[in-house]
Amino acid sequence: MIFELVSWILISLICLIWGNMILKLFFGNNKAAAIDFPIVCFIGMTLLGTISFYISLFIPLYFGVKLALQIPALMILFKSANRRELVSQIKKTFINFSVSDYIILVAILLMILFISTSKVIHPDTLNYHVFSTQIFDKYGTIPGFANLKPEFGFQSIWFSALAFFDFPVFQAGPLFTLNGCVMIWVSIYLISKAIANKNIKSGSTLLISGIWYLILILFCILSWTQIRLTASSLSPDFIVAASVLLSFYFFAGRQDLMAKENSDLLASLFSIIAISIKLSAAPIILIPFIIIVNGITRKRWLLTGRIILSFFLLLMPIIIRNIFTTGYPFYPSVFGAFYSYDWKMELSQVLKFQYYITSYARYPILRINTITEYNQSIMKWFPLWWKHLYMIDKTVILIIAFGVLVDVPLFRNWIRSYSKRKFAALIVAITGVLFWFVEAPDPRFGTGFLLPLIYFQYAPLIKNIRSLGDNNLYNIVNRIKYISTFLIIIYTGYRAVYFFRSRQLLFPEGIDYTTLIKPGCDGQIKKMIIENTDSIPQIPDSCRNFLFRRTGIRQGFKPAL
């Protein structure tokens, strides 16, 4: 826990400093107080992940490479004026916190601390996340790497950021602390928006807004696949959802302390970040598209140019690495794969993997049954999909369905209550939900679109809540926070009793690499990656559904003939 806490502080400082630099240099924003520090940290993390991605195209992320980007940032702290600026920036987020806000934040911090220091058992993390991350450290980029396992073809800024902040200098295996740190940023930001302070003069509008954010953070805690899963694994799913939600927030939310051009820039940036983390967030590209079209119409050339440049800088390394790893620029999509390379995956394998992703997102299946399950009609797979949903996810779907029934009779009034921008955001949310349902209807993949859709469905109706009065609203929000804090503490106590080990006081248990190497072809392939040998390792012929391109792992792999 001590290592985890120290790492969170260092990561936050490094990301905050780099985030401030990119805001001042690229965005032209010299007023750090205009943007909450968790947002700046997120931007800084993305910048470092992107730089790491570019570096990995040529060389591995050696220890010295990481230090070269981290130490100069920390050296800024030697100057007292810089320290005061950072302290002021951090304090600004907490300025309106009430006692209940601090209490629930401490409870969430303890919960995340206990979860993130426990042993990692998440199947996807053990199956491919950790290996996709370690490739950055050990090899950089390997041509045809996805020929070993289709999941190895997934490229993500999140994986490069995890690798950048991995310093296995105290233990033999990697120690990933970034995931818990980002969950702390998310929690601080949402609590800062879900304020319940009687001294605030803004009245019911702010309190109603606070209720929405309180519901959001409670959902993210209650749903296992959001904050808790991310704290206990290397999964990028909630990181994508957070990026999409921030894009909606800066595009359609109320921004009193920020120029509209800057909020549009941030909305576009977080849309691009979401796509660079996971291509399944593709529908969010509509937000920067709308902003670009509007910018061209109104001759806002500087804004339009910055957005296009952001697209190029963030997505280009993803596309390049996709080509090297799989042969397909938008893997697992086959779109744009016009050229052939000796390492390019077989088209049939890529299509079958697409079908597997869609089928498994409906409900768990065996890979051997992919084609049969994929071709099932909606009447057959929908009941099984519903049966396998968690209760919290069923609740979200039912709330959306009920919202449709409520809004249809009031359709005209409902539409008129929206500005053009909010209506555009509604269309983006609907598009994202439809894309999610068709392509991969696991709720954790669609959180970033499902939750905004609920907001747009019910926000006009919730306006009537003002009749309760400010005092009543304050008391409701405050009591919910205290009750939630109590339940979080109970859950944390449960984790402490049944999952905590004394050795976690110093270091997180992390990932036990010895448990990854199991008998069979999959274990042999993983062992080959971990051992990082220069020569061709001995792999049984029965496991070779691939060929070595030359004399070792670094030269890559190609499909078996």
XYZ file of C-alpha atoms in Angstrom:
561
model
C 0.000 0.000 0.000
C 2.887 2.325 0.739
C 4.351 1.751 -2.719
C 0.897 2.253 -4.266
C 0.274 5.564 -2.464
C 3.729 6.940 -3.291
C 3.258 5.870 -6.918
C -0.125 7.624 -7.102
C 1.440 10.868 -5.886
C 4.358 10.670 -8.326
C 2.168 9.677 -11.270
C -0.280 12.491 -10.512
C 2.497 15.083 -10.296
C 4.170 13.911 -13.514
C 0.877 13.794 -15.420
C -0.259 17.155 -14.007
C 2.975 18.847 -15.060
C 2.906 17.340 -18.565
C -0.814 18.116 -18.836
C -0.210 21.754 -17.966
C 2.531 21.961 -20.562
C 0.318 20.647 -23.358
C -2.548 22.925 -22.316
C -0.277 25.971 -22.387
C 1.628 25.094 -25.551
C -1.023 23.447 -27.710
C -4.274 24.841 -26.338
C -2.953 28.297 -25.540
C -4.505 28.028 -22.070
C -2.444 29.873 -19.464
C -5.146 29.812 -16.821
C -4.616 26.499 -15.071
C -7.506 27.158 -12.681
C -9.991 26.963 -15.559
C -9.629 23.161 -15.768
C -9.846 20.791 -12.803
C -6.574 19.055 -12.033
C -7.923 15.475 -12.554
C -8.733 16.458 -16.148
C -5.263 17.915 -16.617
C -3.749 14.725 -15.185
C -5.781 12.637 -17.641
C -4.538 14.773 -20.529
C -0.948 14.473 -19.281
C -1.291 10.692 -19.029
C -2.568 10.568 -22.613
C 0.336 12.711 -23.812
C 2.888 10.427 -22.152
C 1.082 7.356 -23.495
C 1.177 8.845 -26.999
C 4.878 9.725 -26.767
C 5.554 6.186 -25.527
C 3.610 4.822 -28.485
C 5.747 6.765 -30.946
C 8.960 5.654 -29.221
C 7.827 2.008 -29.251
C 7.654 2.082 -33.037
C 11.462 2.231 -33.020
C 12.775 0.933 -29.683
C 11.440 -0.665 -26.494
C 10.500 1.561 -23.550
C 13.784 1.138 -21.749
C 14.096 2.277 -18.142
C 16.239 5.222 -19.237
C 13.632 6.335 -21.775
C 11.000 6.533 -19.047
C 13.302 8.453 -16.709
C 14.134 10.923 -19.488
C 10.458 11.908 -19.608
C 9.701 11.710 -15.892
C 12.661 13.327 -14.146
C 12.590 16.640 -16.116
C 8.911 17.012 -15.208
C 9.639 16.534 -11.502
C 12.560 18.998 -11.695
C 10.007 21.743 -12.323
C 9.051 21.348 -8.668
C 12.437 22.753 -7.585
C 11.128 26.240 -8.363
C 8.895 27.567 -5.577
C 6.647 29.504 -7.987
C 5.867 26.283 -9.862
C 5.082 24.469 -6.623
C 2.690 27.223 -5.548
C 0.946 27.117 -8.922
C 0.435 23.355 -8.716
C -0.791 23.510 -5.114
C -3.245 26.256 -6.063
C -4.455 24.227 -9.016
C -5.040 21.147 -6.870
C -6.729 23.086 -4.048
C -9.161 24.663 -6.489
C -10.868 21.313 -7.077
C -11.500 20.874 -3.342
C -12.576 24.448 -2.568
C -16.303 23.700 -2.271
C -16.011 20.260 -0.669
C -18.297 19.691 2.312
C -17.574 17.346 5.216
C -19.628 14.611 3.518
C -17.590 15.050 0.329
C -14.289 14.518 2.143
C -15.658 11.517 4.040
C -16.941 9.700 0.939
C -13.698 10.508 -0.908
C -11.616 8.927 1.873
C -13.888 5.872 1.854
C -13.511 5.488 -1.928
C -9.742 5.981 -1.711
C -9.460 3.195 0.868
C -11.661 0.918 -1.241
C -9.543 1.481 -4.349
C -6.363 0.999 -2.310
C -7.470 -2.383 -1.002
C -8.668 -3.523 -4.432
C -5.679 -2.323 -6.458
C -3.123 -3.940 -4.138
C -4.811 -7.353 -4.271
C -3.719 -10.152 -6.568
C -4.795 -9.632 -10.185
C -7.152 -12.417 -11.295
C -9.035 -10.696 -14.137
C -9.135 -13.203 -17.060
C -8.597 -10.692 -19.889
C -5.692 -9.092 -18.027
C -4.003 -12.454 -17.546
C -4.912 -13.588 -21.050
C -3.580 -10.651 -23.062
C -3.636 -7.201 -21.368
C -0.428 -7.801 -19.455
C 1.356 -9.194 -22.521
C 0.177 -6.342 -24.747
C 1.611 -3.987 -22.125
C 4.896 -5.856 -21.686
C 5.571 -5.778 -25.428
C 6.240 -2.039 -25.097
C 8.910 -2.654 -22.451
C 10.564 -5.768 -23.876
C 10.322 -5.417 -27.655
C 8.764 -2.150 -28.810
C 6.889 -3.284 -31.908
C 6.819 -6.839 -33.289
C 5.629 -7.363 -36.890
C 2.817 -9.893 -37.064
C 2.531 -10.230 -33.283
C -1.230 -10.912 -33.586
C -0.467 -14.124 -35.480
C 0.372 -15.621 -32.080
C -3.016 -14.739 -30.647
C -5.688 -12.445 -32.189
C -6.095 -10.547 -28.896
C -2.453 -9.425 -29.119
C -3.493 -7.258 -32.048
C -5.412 -4.786 -29.876
C -3.482 -1.515 -29.688
C -4.239 1.099 -27.038
C -2.765 4.297 -25.646
C -3.820 2.883 -22.278
C -1.413 -0.045 -22.646
C 1.497 2.234 -23.526
C 0.689 4.501 -20.552
C 0.613 1.471 -18.238
C 3.997 0.386 -19.586
C 5.399 3.902 -19.151
C 4.570 3.919 -15.431
C 5.719 0.345 -14.794
C 8.943 0.247 -12.774
C 9.681 -3.360 -11.735
C 12.801 -2.339 -9.809
C 11.640 -3.714 -6.465
C 10.095 -6.973 -7.665
C 10.710 -9.415 -10.496
C 7.332 -8.815 -12.139
C 5.710 -5.586 -13.266
C 3.872 -3.336 -10.810
C 0.961 -1.514 -12.420
C -0.237 1.383 -10.261
C -1.605 3.701 -12.938
C -5.042 2.032 -13.011
C -5.716 2.747 -9.322
C -4.359 6.280 -9.680
C -6.707 7.096 -12.583
C -9.651 5.774 -10.556
C -8.712 8.254 -7.811
C -8.705 11.081 -10.375
C -12.135 10.027 -11.628
C -13.516 9.829 -8.088
C -12.172 13.256 -7.099
C -13.578 14.829 -10.231
C -17.059 13.330 -9.877
C -17.272 14.199 -6.176
C -16.195 17.761 -6.943
C -19.182 17.980 -9.289
C -21.583 16.247 -6.872
C -21.171 18.965 -4.266
C -23.621 19.461 -1.407
C -22.496 22.666 0.276
C -25.002 25.047 1.836
C -22.639 27.977 1.343
C -22.882 27.791 -2.468
C -25.144 30.496 -3.847
C -26.099 28.915 -7.161
C -29.374 27.428 -5.957
C -31.266 24.406 -7.147
C -29.673 24.199 -10.602
C -26.280 23.372 -9.126
C -27.790 20.964 -6.607
C -29.714 19.134 -9.332
C -26.483 18.905 -11.323
C -24.827 17.552 -8.185
C -27.478 14.831 -7.939
C -26.689 13.675 -11.480
C -22.971 13.425 -10.696
C -23.687 11.674 -7.411
C -25.784 9.089 -9.260
C -22.936 8.689 -11.769
C -20.238 8.017 -9.187
C -22.482 5.648 -7.219
C -23.209 3.726 -10.415
C -19.501 3.550 -11.220
C -18.842 2.087 -7.778
C -21.849 -0.222 -7.664
C -21.237 -1.689 -11.123
C -18.308 -4.097 -10.810
C -17.123 -3.470 -14.371
C -16.435 0.229 -13.805
C -14.193 1.617 -11.026
C -13.684 -1.631 -9.094
C -12.759 -3.794 -12.092
C -10.412 -1.137 -13.452
C -8.679 -0.806 -10.076
C -8.134 -4.576 -10.011
C -7.039 -5.119 -13.619
C -5.496 -3.540 -16.713
C -8.845 -3.329 -18.522
C -9.251 -0.246 -20.749
C -13.079 -0.410 -20.840
C -13.870 2.117 -18.104
C -11.004 4.377 -19.242
C -12.757 4.518 -22.619
C -16.123 5.184 -20.934
C -14.626 8.016 -18.854
C -13.137 9.608 -21.997
C -16.477 9.395 -23.826
C -18.345 10.870 -20.852
C -15.867 13.761 -20.665
C -16.356 14.376 -24.369
C -20.119 14.675 -23.855
C -19.547 16.886 -20.803
C -17.341 19.424 -22.591
C -19.518 19.352 -25.709
C -22.981 19.718 -24.167
C -22.392 20.577 -20.504
C -22.439 23.975 -18.890
C -18.984 25.603 -18.897
C -19.063 28.859 -16.946
C -15.311 29.225 -16.412
C -14.123 28.257 -19.889
C -14.294 29.816 -23.326
C -16.510 27.889 -25.744
C -13.620 27.308 -28.113
C -11.577 25.657 -25.350
C -14.467 23.428 -24.280
C -14.969 22.382 -27.921
C -11.280 21.595 -28.142
C -11.448 19.461 -25.005
C -14.594 17.700 -26.225
C -12.789 16.811 -29.449
C -9.634 15.804 -27.611
C -11.432 13.372 -25.303
C -13.297 11.901 -28.276
C -9.978 11.205 -29.977
C -8.504 9.875 -26.719
C -11.418 7.432 -26.399
C -10.798 6.100 -29.917
C -7.049 5.857 -29.326
C -7.740 3.710 -26.267
C -10.245 1.440 -27.982
C -11.644 1.623 -31.526
C -15.029 0.399 -30.258
C -15.647 4.009 -29.195
C -15.713 5.009 -32.887
C -19.194 6.674 -32.840
C -17.854 9.409 -30.532
C -15.953 10.691 -33.570
C -19.223 12.442 -34.480
C -18.594 15.084 -31.802
C -15.318 16.427 -33.261
C -16.857 16.067 -36.735
C -19.745 18.331 -35.694
C -17.310 20.817 -34.151
C -15.101 20.807 -37.254
C -18.076 21.406 -39.569
C -19.285 24.214 -37.312
C -15.760 25.635 -37.171
C -15.450 25.677 -40.964
C -18.879 27.293 -41.287
C -17.960 30.015 -38.792
C -14.377 30.323 -40.084
C -12.820 29.227 -36.785
C -9.717 28.019 -38.576
C -7.433 27.823 -35.541
C -9.853 25.582 -33.653
C -10.427 23.391 -36.709
C -6.705 23.073 -37.346
C -5.992 22.080 -33.748
C -8.638 19.359 -33.819
C -7.375 17.918 -37.102
C -3.806 18.023 -35.762
C -4.970 16.192 -32.603
C -6.550 13.504 -34.787
C -3.302 13.045 -36.659
C -0.971 13.042 -33.648
C -3.031 10.676 -31.479
C -4.342 8.208 -34.033
C -1.396 7.955 -36.413
C 0.785 5.804 -34.089
C -2.197 3.515 -33.450
C -2.715 3.006 -37.174
C 0.997 2.449 -37.827
C 1.355 -0.057 -34.993
C -1.847 -1.813 -36.102
C -0.316 -2.285 -39.537
C 2.901 -3.671 -38.068
C 1.149 -5.931 -35.574
C -1.706 -7.262 -37.714
C -1.472 -5.851 -41.243
C -4.813 -4.057 -40.761
C -4.791 -0.298 -39.941
C -8.088 -0.377 -37.994
C -7.872 -3.863 -36.502
C -10.035 -5.800 -35.754
C -11.865 -4.106 -38.631
C -10.654 -5.071 -42.095
C -11.365 -1.558 -43.409
C -8.456 0.088 -45.198
C -6.312 -3.054 -45.507
C -5.327 -2.402 -49.129
C -1.737 -3.633 -48.971
C -0.217 -7.030 -48.263
C 2.703 -7.785 -45.960
C 4.296 -11.122 -45.185
C 3.160 -10.739 -41.541
C -0.449 -9.832 -42.397
C -3.044 -11.994 -40.653
C -5.290 -14.158 -42.780
C -8.531 -12.361 -43.641
C -10.585 -15.351 -42.553
C -8.975 -15.277 -39.097
C -9.691 -11.579 -38.631
C -13.334 -11.976 -39.667
C -13.754 -14.962 -37.386
C -12.268 -12.939 -34.525
C -14.759 -10.127 -35.232
C -17.590 -12.624 -35.026
C -16.185 -14.007 -31.778
C -16.047 -10.521 -30.202
C -19.687 -9.874 -31.093
C -20.866 -13.308 -30.004
C -18.975 -13.313 -26.710
C -20.272 -9.822 -25.893
C -23.798 -11.270 -26.026
C -22.989 -14.110 -23.621
C -20.006 -16.411 -22.948
C -19.302 -18.921 -25.727
C -16.587 -21.334 -26.772
C -14.454 -20.026 -29.621
C -15.057 -23.180 -31.601
C -18.765 -22.279 -31.737
C -18.197 -18.728 -32.995
C -19.811 -18.980 -36.429
C -22.890 -20.798 -35.153
C -23.458 -18.345 -32.302
C -22.804 -15.281 -34.456
C -25.460 -16.312 -36.979
C -28.148 -16.708 -34.310
C -31.188 -14.477 -34.858
C -31.877 -11.743 -32.323
C -34.938 -13.665 -31.123
C -32.634 -16.503 -30.040
C -29.658 -14.639 -28.599
C -31.492 -11.738 -26.920
C -33.044 -13.841 -24.067
C -29.661 -15.389 -23.301
C -28.002 -11.969 -23.414
C -30.538 -10.598 -20.936
C -30.109 -13.608 -18.650
C -26.352 -13.058 -18.387
C -26.560 -9.332 -17.534
C -25.763 -8.141 -14.027
C -28.700 -6.650 -12.127
C -27.196 -3.147 -12.264
C -26.867 -3.446 -16.062
C -30.444 -4.677 -16.404
C -31.510 -1.649 -14.381
C -29.727 0.697 -16.791
C -31.402 -0.932 -19.812
C -34.840 -0.799 -18.151
C -34.375 2.888 -17.232
C -33.629 3.643 -20.893
C -36.645 1.616 -22.057
C -38.903 3.364 -19.546
C -37.487 6.721 -20.641
C -38.532 5.984 -24.214
C -42.088 5.247 -23.050
C -42.220 8.452 -21.014
C -40.698 10.696 -23.669
C -42.785 9.542 -26.642
C -46.074 11.161 -25.470
C -44.150 14.350 -24.637
C -41.971 14.216 -27.729
C -42.490 17.796 -28.931
C -41.947 19.387 -25.547
C -39.010 17.068 -24.920
C -37.280 18.073 -28.166
C -37.985 21.787 -27.647
C -36.308 21.692 -24.250
C -32.943 21.030 -25.910
C -30.567 23.450 -27.537
C -29.171 22.484 -30.927
C -25.945 21.354 -29.297
C -27.650 19.117 -26.742
C -29.866 17.656 -29.433
C -26.738 16.868 -31.472
C -25.240 15.201 -28.389
C -28.434 13.158 -28.016
C -28.092 11.917 -31.598
C -24.467 10.941 -30.926
C -25.523 9.033 -27.797
C -28.270 7.180 -29.684
C -25.837 6.345 -32.502
C -23.314 5.044 -29.987
C -25.914 2.868 -28.250
C -27.103 1.375 -31.549
C -23.503 0.684 -32.636
C -22.799 -0.929 -29.253
C -25.889 -3.143 -29.385
C -25.112 -4.417 -32.881
C -21.346 -4.862 -32.584
C -20.632 -5.871 -28.952
C -23.602 -5.560 -26.560
C -21.744 -6.174 -23.309
C -22.786 -3.195 -21.093
C -19.195 -2.435 -20.061
C -18.430 -1.623 -23.700
C -21.328 0.836 -23.978
C -21.261 2.692 -20.654
C -19.972 5.898 -22.248
C -23.075 6.109 -24.463
C -25.725 4.465 -22.264
C -25.327 6.901 -19.363
C -25.505 10.111 -21.459
C -28.608 8.711 -23.156
C -30.264 8.347 -19.738
C -29.340 11.931 -18.914
C -30.787 13.302 -22.137
C -33.955 11.253 -21.641
C -34.690 12.430 -18.124
C -32.998 15.842 -17.729
C -36.006 17.850 -19.000
C -38.308 15.958 -16.625
C -36.067 16.360 -13.582
C -36.318 20.147 -13.812
C -39.521 19.889 -11.776
C -37.466 18.675 -8.833
C -36.782 22.322 -8.028
C -40.081 22.437 -6.196
C -38.435 20.505 -3.350
C -36.386 23.571 -2.380
C -32.650 23.982 -1.857
C -32.594 22.810 1.769
C -34.439 19.588 0.989
C -32.214 18.891 -1.999
C -29.115 19.531 0.075
C -30.297 17.184 2.811
C -31.170 14.442 0.288
C -27.753 14.616 -1.387
C -25.930 14.774 1.928
C -27.740 11.791 3.423
C -27.157 9.716 0.308
C -23.449 10.443 0.621
C -23.318 9.380 4.258
C -25.269 6.183 3.577
C -23.057 5.427 0.565
C -19.934 6.039 2.648
C -21.153 3.564 5.255
C -21.810 0.899 2.598
C -18.423 1.514 0.946
C -16.700 1.096 4.318
C -18.578 -2.178 4.891
C -17.455 -3.446 1.480
C -13.867 -2.326 2.115
C -13.935 -4.147 5.451
C -15.096 -7.265 3.645
C -12.170 -6.945 1.230
C -9.775 -6.424 4.134
C -10.982 -9.529 5.987
C -11.127 -11.984 3.085
C -8.593 -10.738 0.525
C -5.970 -8.666 2.338
C -2.499 -10.071 3.009
C 0.039 -8.436 5.295
C 2.608 -8.180 2.488
C 0.251 -5.753 0.709
C 1.163 -3.097 3.289
C 4.376 -2.465 1.345
C 3.834 -3.700 -2.226
C 0.771 -4.728 -4.242
C 0.499 -8.434 -4.955
C 0.109 -7.662 -8.649
C 0.415 -10.399 -11.258
C 1.983 -13.754 -10.511
C 3.717 -14.654 -13.759
C 4.226 -18.255 -12.714
C 0.460 -18.807 -12.838
C 0.330 -17.601 -16.455
C 2.516 -20.366 -17.819
C 0.173 -23.326 -17.947
C 0.514 -26.522 -19.966
C -0.527 -26.231 -23.578
C 0.197 -24.052 -26.584
C -1.086 -20.824 -24.987
C 1.288 -21.265 -22.068
C 4.218 -22.002 -24.388
C 3.557 -18.815 -26.371
C 3.293 -16.693 -23.219
C 6.507 -18.200 -21.872
C 8.251 -17.318 -25.128
C 7.155 -13.661 -24.772
C 8.165 -13.363 -21.126
C 11.605 -14.932 -21.543
C 12.526 -12.427 -24.281
C 15.107 -14.618 -26.007
C 17.051 -13.468 -29.073
C 17.049 -16.848 -30.789
C 14.057 -18.865 -31.947
C 12.649 -20.662 -28.884
C 11.648 -24.294 -28.955
C 7.910 -24.458 -29.621
C 6.167 -27.797 -30.323
C 5.087 -28.138 -33.952
C 1.490 -28.681 -32.804
C 1.495 -25.142 -31.378
C 2.825 -23.459 -34.474
C -0.104 -21.856 -36.227
C 2.475 -19.215 -37.152
C 5.963 -19.007 -38.623
C 8.960 -16.966 -37.503
C 9.807 -14.332 -40.102
C 13.536 -14.638 -39.461
C 15.787 -15.730 -36.606
C 14.020 -14.481 -33.485
C 10.994 -12.932 -31.794
C 11.937 -9.325 -32.583
C 11.790 -9.955 -36.339
C 8.151 -10.977 -35.952
C 5.775 -13.675 -37.117
C 3.735 -14.530 -40.168
C 0.772 -16.854 -40.740
C 1.479 -20.525 -41.164
C 1.247 -21.643 -44.780
